Short mmCIF file of C-alpha atoms in Angstrom, two decimals:
data_model
loop_
_atom_site.label_atom_id
_atom_site.label_comp_id
_atom_site.label_asym_id
_atom_site.label_seq_id
_atom_site.Cartn_x
_atom_site.Cartn_y
_atom_site.Cartn_z
CA MET A 1 -14.57 22.23 -28.06
CA ALA A 2 -16.01 18.86 -29.03
CA MET A 3 -18.43 17.10 -26.70
CA TRP A 4 -16.21 13.99 -26.54
CA PHE A 5 -13.46 16.17 -25.07
CA TRP A 6 -15.69 17.47 -22.27
CA ILE A 7 -17.05 13.99 -21.44
CA THR A 8 -13.56 12.45 -21.33
CA SER A 9 -12.00 15.33 -19.41
CA LEU A 10 -14.84 15.45 -16.86
CA LEU A 11 -14.46 11.69 -16.32
CA LEU A 12 -10.70 12.05 -15.82
CA THR A 13 -11.29 15.02 -13.52
CA SER A 14 -13.71 12.99 -11.38
CA ILE A 15 -11.15 10.19 -11.05
CA ALA A 16 -8.41 12.70 -10.15
CA MET A 17 -10.57 14.40 -7.51
CA LEU A 18 -11.74 11.12 -5.95
CA GLY A 19 -8.21 9.70 -5.87
CA ASN A 20 -6.67 12.76 -4.26
CA ALA A 21 -9.59 13.10 -1.84
CA LEU A 22 -9.02 9.48 -0.75
CA VAL A 23 -5.32 10.17 -0.08
CA ILE A 24 -6.22 13.26 1.97
CA TYR A 25 -8.81 11.30 3.96
CA LEU A 26 -6.49 8.37 4.68
CA ILE A 27 -3.64 10.57 5.92
CA ILE A 28 -5.98 12.53 8.18
CA ALA A 29 -7.95 9.51 9.45
CA ARG A 30 -5.12 6.96 9.88
CA ARG A 31 -2.60 7.83 12.55
CA ARG A 32 0.05 5.50 11.14
CA LEU A 33 0.03 7.45 7.89
CA ARG A 34 0.94 10.75 9.56
CA THR A 35 4.63 10.39 8.77
CA LYS A 36 7.09 12.99 7.52
CA ALA A 37 7.00 11.78 3.93
CA ASN A 38 3.21 11.51 3.88
CA TRP A 39 2.72 15.16 4.85
CA PHE A 40 4.38 16.05 1.54
CA LEU A 41 1.99 13.69 -0.24
CA PHE A 42 -0.92 15.25 1.68
CA SER A 43 0.07 18.74 0.49
CA LEU A 44 0.53 17.47 -3.07
CA ALA A 45 -2.88 15.78 -2.99
CA VAL A 46 -4.52 19.03 -1.84
CA ALA A 47 -2.82 20.91 -4.69
CA ASP A 48 -3.81 18.29 -7.30
CA LEU A 49 -7.39 18.15 -5.99
CA SER A 50 -7.64 21.95 -6.18
CA LEU A 51 -6.17 21.99 -9.69
CA ALA A 52 -8.62 19.36 -10.90
CA ALA A 53 -11.53 21.26 -9.32
CA VAL A 54 -10.71 24.65 -10.88
CA PHE A 55 -9.66 23.44 -14.32
CA ILE A 56 -12.25 21.52 -16.36
CA PRO A 57 -15.55 22.00 -14.38
CA PRO A 58 -15.46 25.84 -14.44
CA HIS A 59 -14.36 25.87 -18.09
CA PHE A 60 -17.23 23.51 -18.96
CA ARG A 61 -19.68 25.78 -17.16
CA CYS A 62 -18.36 28.76 -19.10
CA GLN A 63 -18.73 26.75 -22.30
CA ILE A 64 -22.45 26.13 -21.81
CA ALA A 65 -23.23 29.51 -20.24
CA ASP A 66 -21.52 32.88 -20.49
CA CYS A 67 -19.38 33.78 -17.50
CA SER A 68 -17.43 36.90 -16.61
CA HIS A 69 -14.71 35.25 -14.53
CA ARG A 70 -12.66 33.42 -17.16
CA GLU A 71 -9.49 35.30 -16.19
CA VAL A 72 -9.94 34.32 -12.53
CA ILE A 73 -10.23 30.66 -13.58
CA LEU A 74 -7.02 30.93 -15.62
CA TYR A 75 -5.19 32.50 -12.67
CA LEU A 76 -6.36 29.73 -10.33
CA VAL A 77 -5.35 27.01 -12.80
CA SER A 78 -1.94 28.64 -13.20
CA TYR A 79 -1.49 28.98 -9.42
CA PHE A 80 -2.53 25.46 -8.43
CA GLY A 81 -0.55 24.05 -11.35
CA GLY A 82 2.52 25.80 -9.97
CA VAL A 83 1.75 24.58 -6.45
CA SER A 84 1.51 21.01 -7.72
CA VAL A 85 4.95 21.36 -9.33
CA THR A 86 6.59 22.87 -6.24
CA ASN A 87 5.06 20.19 -4.01
CA ILE A 88 6.53 17.44 -6.20
CA MET A 89 9.88 19.19 -5.88
CA ALA A 90 9.51 19.40 -2.08
CA PHE A 91 8.68 15.69 -1.86
CA THR A 92 11.69 14.90 -4.05
CA VAL A 93 13.91 16.90 -1.67
CA ASP A 94 12.55 14.85 1.23
CA ARG A 95 13.21 11.52 -0.51
CA TYR A 96 16.62 12.76 -1.68
CA CYS A 97 17.63 13.41 1.94
CA ALA A 98 16.18 10.04 3.04
CA VAL A 99 18.14 8.08 0.41
CA VAL A 100 21.32 10.10 -0.12
CA LEU A 101 21.74 11.32 3.49
CA PRO A 102 20.04 8.61 5.58
CA LEU A 103 22.13 9.19 8.74
CA LYS A 104 21.33 12.92 8.72
CA TYR A 105 17.70 12.62 7.61
CA THR A 106 16.18 12.86 11.09
CA SER A 107 18.21 15.94 11.99
CA ILE A 108 17.56 17.60 8.60
CA MET A 109 13.86 16.83 8.17
CA THR A 110 12.53 18.27 11.42
CA LYS A 111 8.95 19.48 11.82
CA LYS A 112 10.20 23.03 11.27
CA THR A 113 11.99 22.10 8.04
CA ILE A 114 8.92 20.26 6.71
CA ALA A 115 6.68 23.23 7.57
CA LEU A 116 9.07 25.63 5.79
CA LEU A 117 9.27 23.42 2.69
CA LEU A 118 5.50 23.07 2.45
CA MET A 119 4.95 26.77 3.10
CA SER A 120 7.48 27.59 0.36
CA ALA A 121 5.73 25.16 -2.00
CA TRP A 122 2.48 27.11 -1.62
CA LEU A 123 3.92 30.63 -1.52
CA THR A 124 6.51 30.37 -4.32
CA PRO A 125 3.94 30.12 -7.16
CA LEU A 126 2.10 33.09 -5.64
CA ILE A 127 5.27 35.18 -5.77
CA LEU A 128 6.75 33.95 -9.05
CA ASP A 129 3.63 33.37 -11.14
CA THR A 130 0.34 34.81 -9.92
CA ILE A 131 1.60 38.20 -8.70
CA PRO A 132 3.58 38.96 -11.93
CA THR A 133 0.54 37.91 -13.95
CA LEU A 134 -1.74 40.23 -12.00
CA VAL A 135 0.68 43.14 -11.58
CA LEU A 136 2.55 43.19 -14.89
CA SER A 137 0.61 44.40 -17.90
CA ASN A 138 2.98 42.52 -20.21
CA GLU A 139 1.52 39.05 -20.66
CA ASP A 140 4.63 37.78 -22.47
CA ILE A 141 6.85 38.48 -19.45
CA ALA A 142 4.43 36.68 -17.13
CA GLN A 143 4.31 33.69 -19.50
CA LEU A 144 8.11 33.61 -19.76
CA THR A 145 8.42 33.67 -15.95
CA SER A 146 5.99 30.78 -15.68
CA MET A 147 7.87 28.77 -18.33
CA VAL A 148 11.26 29.23 -16.64
CA PHE A 149 10.23 28.60 -13.02
CA PHE A 150 7.44 26.04 -13.41
CA GLN A 151 8.34 24.09 -16.54
CA PHE A 152 12.02 24.14 -17.51
CA THR A 153 13.63 24.47 -14.05
CA PRO A 154 11.51 21.75 -12.34
CA CYS A 155 12.11 19.31 -15.21
CA ILE A 156 15.88 19.77 -14.96
CA PHE A 157 15.91 19.65 -11.14
CA LEU A 158 13.70 16.56 -10.91
CA ALA A 159 15.64 14.69 -13.60
CA ILE A 160 18.99 15.32 -11.85
CA ALA A 161 17.69 14.57 -8.35
CA THR A 162 15.90 11.38 -9.45
CA ARG A 163 19.01 10.11 -11.25
CA LYS A 164 21.04 10.63 -8.05
CA ILE A 165 18.39 8.89 -5.90
CA ILE A 166 18.25 5.87 -8.24
CA LYS A 167 22.05 5.59 -8.31
CA ILE A 168 22.42 5.73 -4.51
CA ALA A 169 19.48 3.37 -3.91
CA ASN A 170 20.91 0.80 -6.33
CA ASN A 171 24.32 1.01 -4.67
CA HIS A 172 22.77 0.47 -1.23
CA ALA A 173 20.66 -2.41 -2.51
CA ARG A 174 23.76 -4.03 -4.02
CA ARG A 175 25.65 -3.75 -0.72
CA THR A 176 22.68 -5.15 1.18
CA SER A 177 22.46 -8.09 -1.22
CA ILE A 178 26.15 -8.89 -0.69
CA LEU A 179 25.73 -8.67 3.08
CA LEU A 180 22.70 -10.98 2.95
CA LYS A 181 24.70 -13.56 1.03
CA GLN A 182 27.45 -13.38 3.63
CA LEU A 183 24.95 -13.95 6.45
CA LYS A 184 22.92 -16.57 4.63
CA PHE A 185 24.58 -19.66 6.09
CA ASN A 186 25.36 -18.21 9.53
CA ARG A 187 21.88 -16.89 10.27
CA PRO A 188 19.27 -18.30 7.87
CA SER A 189 16.39 -16.58 9.63
CA GLN A 190 18.08 -13.18 9.71
CA ARG A 191 16.43 -10.60 7.45
CA LEU A 192 17.84 -7.19 6.76
CA ARG A 193 15.53 -4.41 5.78
CA GLY A 194 17.10 -2.76 2.79
CA LYS A 195 14.04 -2.27 0.64
CA SER A 196 12.93 1.14 1.90
CA GLU A 197 15.45 3.05 -0.19
CA VAL A 198 14.63 1.03 -3.31
CA SER A 199 10.92 1.61 -2.65
CA SER A 200 11.49 5.37 -2.29
CA ALA A 201 13.55 5.40 -5.49
CA ARG A 202 10.84 3.48 -7.36
CA LEU A 203 8.10 5.81 -6.10
CA ILE A 204 10.03 8.96 -7.03
CA THR A 205 11.01 7.52 -10.42
CA ILE A 206 7.40 6.81 -11.38
CA MET A 207 6.07 10.14 -10.06
CA VAL A 208 8.80 12.16 -11.76
CA GLY A 209 8.47 10.06 -14.93
CA ILE A 210 4.77 10.91 -15.19
CA PHE A 211 5.51 14.55 -14.40
CA LEU A 212 8.22 14.81 -17.05
CA ALA A 213 6.07 13.07 -19.66
CA CYS A 214 3.30 15.60 -19.06
CA TYR A 215 5.30 18.78 -18.52
CA ILE A 216 7.97 18.31 -21.18
CA SER A 217 5.17 18.32 -23.76
CA GLN A 218 3.77 21.47 -22.20
CA SER A 219 7.23 23.07 -22.11
CA LEU A 220 7.84 22.32 -25.78
CA SER A 221 4.43 23.73 -26.68
CA SER A 222 5.12 26.89 -24.65
CA LEU A 223 8.53 27.24 -26.26
CA CYS A 224 7.00 26.77 -29.70
CA ALA A 225 4.47 29.51 -28.93
CA CYS A 226 7.36 31.98 -28.59
CA PHE A 227 8.14 31.61 -32.31
CA PRO A 228 5.43 32.75 -34.73
CA SER A 229 6.44 30.29 -37.46
CA CYS A 230 6.29 27.35 -35.06
CA LYS A 231 3.04 28.53 -33.50
CA GLU A 232 1.34 28.77 -36.88
CA SER A 233 2.45 25.29 -37.94
CA GLN A 234 0.97 23.40 -34.95
CA PRO A 235 -2.77 22.59 -34.88
CA GLU A 236 -4.04 24.75 -32.03
CA GLN A 237 -7.12 22.68 -31.19
CA VAL A 238 -5.25 19.37 -31.05
CA VAL A 239 -2.51 20.90 -28.89
CA ARG A 240 -5.12 22.26 -26.50
CA TYR A 241 -6.78 18.84 -26.21
CA VAL A 242 -3.47 17.06 -25.57
CA LEU A 243 -2.16 19.57 -22.99
CA SER A 244 -5.48 19.56 -21.13
CA PHE A 245 -5.50 15.76 -20.91
CA LEU A 246 -1.86 15.68 -19.78
CA LEU A 247 -2.53 18.24 -17.04
CA ILE A 248 -5.47 16.22 -15.69
CA ILE A 249 -3.58 12.92 -15.97
CA ASN A 250 -0.62 14.36 -14.04
CA SER A 251 -2.95 15.45 -11.21
CA GLY A 252 -4.88 12.18 -11.17
CA ALA A 253 -2.06 9.67 -11.56
CA ASN A 254 -0.25 10.30 -8.27
CA PRO A 255 -2.87 8.70 -5.95
CA PHE A 256 -2.71 5.50 -8.00
CA VAL A 257 1.09 5.54 -7.79
CA TYR A 258 0.87 5.79 -3.98
CA ALA A 259 -1.71 3.01 -3.83
CA LEU A 260 0.47 0.69 -5.93
CA PHE A 261 4.00 1.51 -4.79
CA LYS A 262 3.88 3.08 -1.30
CA ARG A 263 3.48 0.29 1.22
CA ASP A 264 1.64 2.10 4.06
CA ILE A 265 -0.89 3.79 1.75
CA LYS A 266 -1.27 0.56 -0.24
CA GLU A 267 -2.16 -1.35 2.95
CA GLU A 268 -4.70 1.28 4.02
CA CYS A 269 -6.28 1.31 0.55
CA SER A 270 -6.59 -2.47 0.75
CA ARG A 271 -8.36 -2.17 4.09
CA VAL A 272 -10.75 0.44 2.71
CA PHE A 273 -11.66 -1.36 -0.52
CA LEU A 274 -11.45 -4.94 0.73
CA CYS A 275 -13.12 -4.10 4.05
CA LYS A 276 -10.27 -5.64 6.01
CA ARG A 277 -10.28 -5.22 9.73
CA ARG A 278 -7.70 -2.68 10.87
CA ILE A 279 -5.67 -3.48 13.96
CA GLU A 280 -4.24 -0.42 15.69
CA ARG A 281 -0.72 -0.83 17.00
#
């Protein structure tokens, strides 16, 4: 591969690793960030950090020096890529319950439920992707399994769930706006907090939007590879460059989304980078 590709991809990988490492540090170090929703982000950050670490750096090392563990690298990339997908799905389930079922959220999202969801997010790719790849001698079956469970199904699920979250959040925001207008003259200083659902919807929309933009391209490329005529018509090197960049961007974009659109993480990032004094409550 061209040198410009390695320089650009290593730069993007460094940004992805630093961003996810910062999210992991903040959630561990700041007690106020240890909330139910943030444990899903913590797990996702670990998955994205691992994916970034095992993708470009080992491939670059193998490029400049012969290595005998290329297949192990591919397995790890496939596994952590799947874990990243399942963690996004788990976080979407959490936000879906928070927005669509707000009165039942506390009873549904218990510590046990969160632990089961996160455990499933890490074990499912092992069962549905890595084990078939290692056990089955037919590479086409393993690739088809990966396409169905970690590309097509997540895209459909996330698109449907996000649409429902946006619809419910907008309806709630509309009702809150009407109620605020009704209370405006009676209690001018009264403020109702109705922004949390809109904030959750915005966060999920951006995260899922980035995911879909990256993985739909990968899904189409994988689907094209199943047809010889289509596979021969696409420039292999260009496709490899594009898919590699999209995979790194998907892993590196999430920390910046949290820092810009999730209030608690945004405040802690401001304190870290602007050296603001933190007051424990």
